[in-house]
Amino acid sequence: SAVISQKPSRDICQRGTSLTIQCQVDSQVTMMFWYRQQPGQSLTLIATANQGSEATYESGFVIDKFPISRPNLTFSTLTVSNMSPEDSSIYLCSVFGDRATGELFFGEGSRLTVL
Amino acid sequence: AQSVTQLGSHVSVSEGALVLLRCNYSSSVPPYLFWYVQYPNQGLQLLLKYTTGATLVKGINGFEAEFKKSETSFHLTKPSAHMSDAAEYFCAVTESDSWGKLQFGAGTQVVVTP
């Protein structure tokens, strides 16, 4: 299985600021996925990041709020812009664990608290 | 459209007792089903998955789940709970036309008491 490293692992941010989360994978992958887990809730897909193309966002998520970069096949960033306390969540990067079955492998997540 | 319902947001079991976590899904096509576990302050780890074939699937740490199409269920069981099983468990479903988009249930927090 892939090794996924996310930075930062946790951070405390001020309202109105932006934070960029980095995701590094130890192997080349075509697709990377960003999920959000709000406190006490389940996971929701934010967007799919393909190398060389614009990210595809799910309903309720927009590029202005969550810009994503995918400069190469092992790296992606997710920025949470103009943060509010409602953005306090765990943000998880994931890749296919088994492409044939849609199984995903998740990183440890980045826990953001917005004051 | 796919969806997942997990019955019971919190489950308390005694050490050595049966663990049973319920998951029902809806899917317009044959689903692929997963159980993930999340230990405190950690990411998600795959416990087991059902794709095709045998409906009883075995996973890590002694867990197993049975796919029942007629009941649209994928319940997770473990015969004997250990203290280390205390965690949050998520059932998830995906379909072949939405690869990478897992629809997660709300999660079930398992507490194991001595």
Short mmCIF file of C-alpha atoms in Angstrom, two decimals:
data_model
loop_
_atom_site.label_atom_id
_atom_site.label_comp_id
_atom_site.label_asym_id
_atom_site.label_seq_id
_atom_site.Cartn_x
_atom_site.Cartn_y
_atom_site.Cartn_z
CA SER A 1 0.00 0.00 0.00
CA ALA A 2 1.08 3.59 -0.60
CA VAL A 3 2.62 5.77 2.05
CA ILE A 4 0.87 9.14 2.25
CA SER A 5 2.39 12.01 4.17
CA GLN A 6 0.34 15.07 5.01
CA LYS A 7 1.55 18.38 6.36
CA PRO A 8 0.64 19.92 8.67
CA SER A 9 -0.74 17.18 10.87
CA ARG A 10 -2.61 19.77 12.85
CA ASP A 11 -2.85 23.53 13.05
CA ILE A 12 -4.76 26.27 14.77
CA CYS A 13 -5.73 29.11 12.46
CA GLN A 14 -7.31 32.49 12.76
CA ARG A 15 -10.57 33.39 11.09
CA GLY A 16 -10.08 34.95 7.66
CA THR A 17 -6.71 33.38 6.96
CA SER A 18 -5.86 30.63 4.49
CA LEU A 19 -3.92 27.44 4.99
CA THR A 20 -2.37 25.07 2.49
CA ILE A 21 -2.24 21.35 3.21
CA GLN A 22 0.34 19.25 1.45
CA CYS A 23 -0.02 15.62 0.45
CA GLN A 24 2.97 13.57 -0.67
CA VAL A 25 2.64 9.99 -1.94
CA ASP A 26 5.56 7.59 -2.21
CA SER A 27 4.49 6.33 -5.64
CA GLN A 28 3.12 7.87 -8.81
CA VAL A 29 -0.65 8.00 -8.91
CA THR A 30 -3.00 9.41 -11.48
CA MET A 31 -5.80 10.39 -9.16
CA MET A 32 -5.70 11.88 -5.69
CA PHE A 33 -8.76 12.60 -3.61
CA TRP A 34 -9.38 15.16 -0.88
CA TYR A 35 -11.94 14.40 1.82
CA ARG A 36 -13.23 16.42 4.74
CA GLN A 37 -14.33 15.08 8.11
CA GLN A 38 -16.12 17.66 10.18
CA PRO A 39 -16.19 17.16 13.96
CA GLY A 40 -18.31 14.18 14.92
CA GLN A 41 -19.32 13.56 11.35
CA SER A 42 -18.47 11.29 8.49
CA LEU A 43 -16.21 11.87 5.53
CA THR A 44 -17.22 13.82 2.46
CA LEU A 45 -15.36 14.02 -0.82
CA ILE A 46 -14.27 17.56 -1.63
CA ALA A 47 -12.61 17.03 -4.98
CA THR A 48 -10.63 14.75 -7.23
CA ALA A 49 -7.22 15.96 -8.35
CA ASN A 50 -5.78 14.64 -11.59
CA GLN A 51 -2.29 15.56 -12.67
CA GLY A 52 -2.31 17.96 -15.58
CA SER A 53 -5.94 19.01 -15.36
CA GLU A 54 -8.26 21.04 -13.21
CA ALA A 55 -9.60 19.40 -10.11
CA THR A 56 -13.16 18.13 -10.17
CA TYR A 57 -15.23 19.43 -7.26
CA GLU A 58 -18.20 17.80 -5.63
CA SER A 59 -21.47 19.56 -5.06
CA GLY A 60 -21.15 22.11 -2.29
CA PHE A 61 -17.43 22.69 -2.77
CA VAL A 62 -15.98 25.40 -4.99
CA ILE A 63 -12.54 26.17 -6.30
CA ASP A 64 -12.42 29.65 -4.79
CA LYS A 65 -12.80 28.20 -1.32
CA PHE A 66 -10.73 25.04 -1.81
CA PRO A 67 -8.15 25.58 -4.55
CA ILE A 68 -6.19 22.45 -5.36
CA SER A 69 -2.88 22.02 -7.10
CA ARG A 70 -1.51 18.84 -8.64
CA PRO A 71 1.91 19.67 -10.06
CA ASN A 72 3.11 16.07 -10.48
CA LEU A 73 2.12 12.46 -9.98
CA THR A 74 3.20 12.26 -6.33
CA PHE A 75 2.09 15.56 -4.83
CA SER A 76 -1.00 17.67 -4.28
CA THR A 77 -2.04 20.62 -2.17
CA LEU A 78 -5.41 21.71 -0.85
CA THR A 79 -5.86 25.29 0.32
CA VAL A 80 -8.65 26.23 2.68
CA SER A 81 -9.28 29.91 1.95
CA ASN A 82 -10.73 32.66 4.10
CA MET A 83 -11.33 30.25 6.93
CA SER A 84 -14.20 30.38 9.36
CA PRO A 85 -14.84 28.20 12.42
CA GLU A 86 -17.09 26.01 10.22
CA ASP A 87 -13.95 24.94 8.35
CA SER A 88 -12.59 23.26 11.46
CA SER A 89 -12.23 19.69 10.25
CA ILE A 90 -9.87 16.90 9.47
CA TYR A 91 -8.80 17.05 5.84
CA LEU A 92 -7.65 13.74 4.39
CA CYS A 93 -5.76 12.99 1.24
CA SER A 94 -6.36 9.61 -0.37
CA VAL A 95 -5.33 7.49 -3.33
CA PHE A 96 -6.52 4.22 -4.77
CA GLY A 97 -5.48 1.26 -2.69
CA ASP A 98 -6.95 -1.07 -5.29
CA ARG A 99 -7.97 0.59 -8.54
CA ALA A 100 -9.99 -2.45 -9.57
CA THR A 101 -12.37 -2.15 -6.62
CA GLY A 102 -12.37 1.55 -5.84
CA GLU A 103 -10.77 0.95 -2.47
CA LEU A 104 -9.08 4.07 -1.13
CA PHE A 105 -6.01 4.41 1.04
CA PHE A 106 -6.00 7.41 3.36
CA GLY A 107 -3.33 9.57 4.86
CA GLU A 108 -3.29 10.44 8.55
CA GLY A 109 -5.16 13.65 7.92
CA SER A 110 -4.62 17.30 8.77
CA ARG A 111 -6.64 18.51 11.73
CA LEU A 112 -7.49 22.20 11.43
CA THR A 113 -9.03 24.29 14.16
CA VAL A 114 -10.22 27.77 13.20
CA LEU A 115 -10.70 30.28 15.98
CA ALA B 1 -27.50 7.43 -6.16
CA GLN B 2 -25.78 5.58 -3.38
CA SER B 3 -26.19 6.01 0.35
CA VAL B 4 -25.21 4.28 3.56
CA THR B 5 -27.00 4.03 6.88
CA GLN B 6 -25.24 2.86 10.00
CA LEU B 7 -27.56 1.98 12.84
CA GLY B 8 -26.31 3.22 16.17
CA SER B 9 -23.82 6.03 16.53
CA HIS B 10 -22.41 4.50 19.71
CA VAL B 11 -22.05 0.87 20.69
CA SER B 12 -20.74 -0.36 24.01
CA VAL B 13 -19.56 -3.96 24.30
CA SER B 14 -17.89 -5.93 27.03
CA GLU B 15 -14.47 -7.36 26.43
CA GLY B 16 -14.92 -10.85 25.00
CA ALA B 17 -18.45 -10.19 23.78
CA LEU B 18 -19.71 -10.16 20.22
CA VAL B 19 -19.27 -6.98 18.24
CA LEU B 20 -22.06 -6.30 15.73
CA LEU B 21 -22.14 -3.11 13.70
CA ARG B 22 -25.00 -2.64 11.28
CA CYS B 23 -24.77 -1.13 7.83
CA ASN B 24 -27.46 -0.82 5.18
CA TYR B 25 -26.90 0.67 1.77
CA SER B 26 -28.78 1.77 -1.25
CA SER B 27 -27.32 1.55 -4.70
CA SER B 28 -28.69 1.55 -8.20
CA VAL B 29 -26.04 -0.86 -9.42
CA PRO B 30 -24.13 -3.70 -7.75
CA PRO B 31 -22.15 -1.95 -5.06
CA TYR B 32 -18.66 -2.32 -3.76
CA LEU B 33 -18.76 -2.15 0.02
CA PHE B 34 -16.11 -1.34 2.59
CA TRP B 35 -15.58 -1.13 6.32
CA TYR B 36 -12.96 1.29 7.59
CA VAL B 37 -11.73 1.84 11.13
CA GLN B 38 -10.44 5.08 12.57
CA TYR B 39 -8.44 4.95 15.78
CA PRO B 40 -8.17 8.15 17.83
CA ASN B 41 -6.13 10.83 16.11
CA GLN B 42 -5.37 8.59 13.15
CA GLY B 43 -6.46 8.24 9.56
CA LEU B 44 -8.72 5.54 8.19
CA GLN B 45 -7.63 1.96 7.80
CA LEU B 46 -9.40 -0.58 5.63
CA LEU B 47 -10.83 -3.51 7.60
CA LEU B 48 -12.38 -5.42 4.73
CA LYS B 49 -14.22 -5.07 1.46
CA TYR B 50 -16.81 -6.81 -0.67
CA THR B 51 -16.60 -6.61 -4.44
CA THR B 52 -17.89 -9.80 -6.04
CA GLY B 53 -17.92 -13.49 -5.25
CA ALA B 54 -18.14 -14.88 -1.76
CA THR B 55 -20.58 -12.89 0.31
CA LEU B 56 -18.81 -13.54 3.61
CA VAL B 57 -15.60 -11.59 3.68
CA LYS B 58 -12.90 -11.72 6.28
CA GLY B 59 -10.75 -8.80 7.21
CA ILE B 60 -8.00 -7.82 9.56
CA ASN B 61 -8.08 -8.11 13.35
CA GLY B 62 -10.67 -10.91 13.32
CA PHE B 63 -13.47 -8.90 11.74
CA GLU B 64 -15.79 -10.23 9.07
CA ALA B 65 -18.83 -8.98 7.22
CA GLU B 66 -21.57 -10.56 5.18
CA PHE B 67 -23.08 -9.04 2.07
CA LYS B 68 -26.81 -9.74 1.88
CA LYS B 69 -28.25 -8.40 -1.32
CA SER B 70 -31.85 -9.19 -0.37
CA GLU B 71 -31.48 -7.13 2.79
CA THR B 72 -29.15 -4.52 1.26
CA SER B 73 -26.95 -5.01 4.29
CA PHE B 74 -23.26 -5.38 5.05
CA HIS B 75 -23.03 -5.88 8.80
CA LEU B 76 -19.67 -6.12 10.52
CA THR B 77 -18.99 -8.66 13.24
CA LYS B 78 -16.24 -9.87 15.50
CA PRO B 79 -16.83 -12.83 17.82
CA SER B 80 -14.85 -11.53 20.76
CA ALA B 81 -14.11 -7.88 21.43
CA HIS B 82 -10.71 -6.70 22.58
CA MET B 83 -9.93 -3.44 24.30
CA SER B 84 -7.92 -2.48 21.23
CA ASP B 85 -11.11 -2.56 19.13
CA ALA B 86 -12.23 0.73 20.65
CA ALA B 87 -12.45 3.05 17.65
CA GLU B 88 -14.85 4.54 15.16
CA TYR B 89 -16.05 2.35 12.34
CA PHE B 90 -17.29 3.55 8.99
CA CYS B 91 -19.21 1.64 6.36
CA ALA B 92 -18.79 2.93 2.81
CA VAL B 93 -20.11 2.18 -0.65
CA THR B 94 -18.97 3.00 -4.12
CA GLU B 95 -20.15 2.22 -7.60
CA SER B 96 -18.18 1.52 -10.72
CA ASP B 97 -19.25 4.77 -12.35
CA SER B 98 -17.97 6.91 -9.46
CA TRP B 99 -14.57 5.50 -8.69
CA GLY B 100 -12.86 7.34 -5.87
CA LYS B 101 -16.08 8.69 -4.47
CA LEU B 102 -16.84 6.68 -1.39
CA GLN B 103 -20.15 7.39 0.25
CA PHE B 104 -19.58 6.96 3.96
CA GLY B 105 -22.02 6.19 6.69
CA ALA B 106 -22.18 8.41 9.75
CA GLY B 107 -19.90 6.11 11.70
CA THR B 108 -20.29 4.00 14.83
CA GLN B 109 -18.16 4.66 17.89
CA VAL B 110 -17.29 1.42 19.67
CA VAL B 111 -16.46 1.45 23.35
CA VAL B 112 -15.10 -1.72 24.93
CA THR B 113 -15.55 -2.16 28.66
CA PRO B 114 -13.52 -4.53 30.84
#
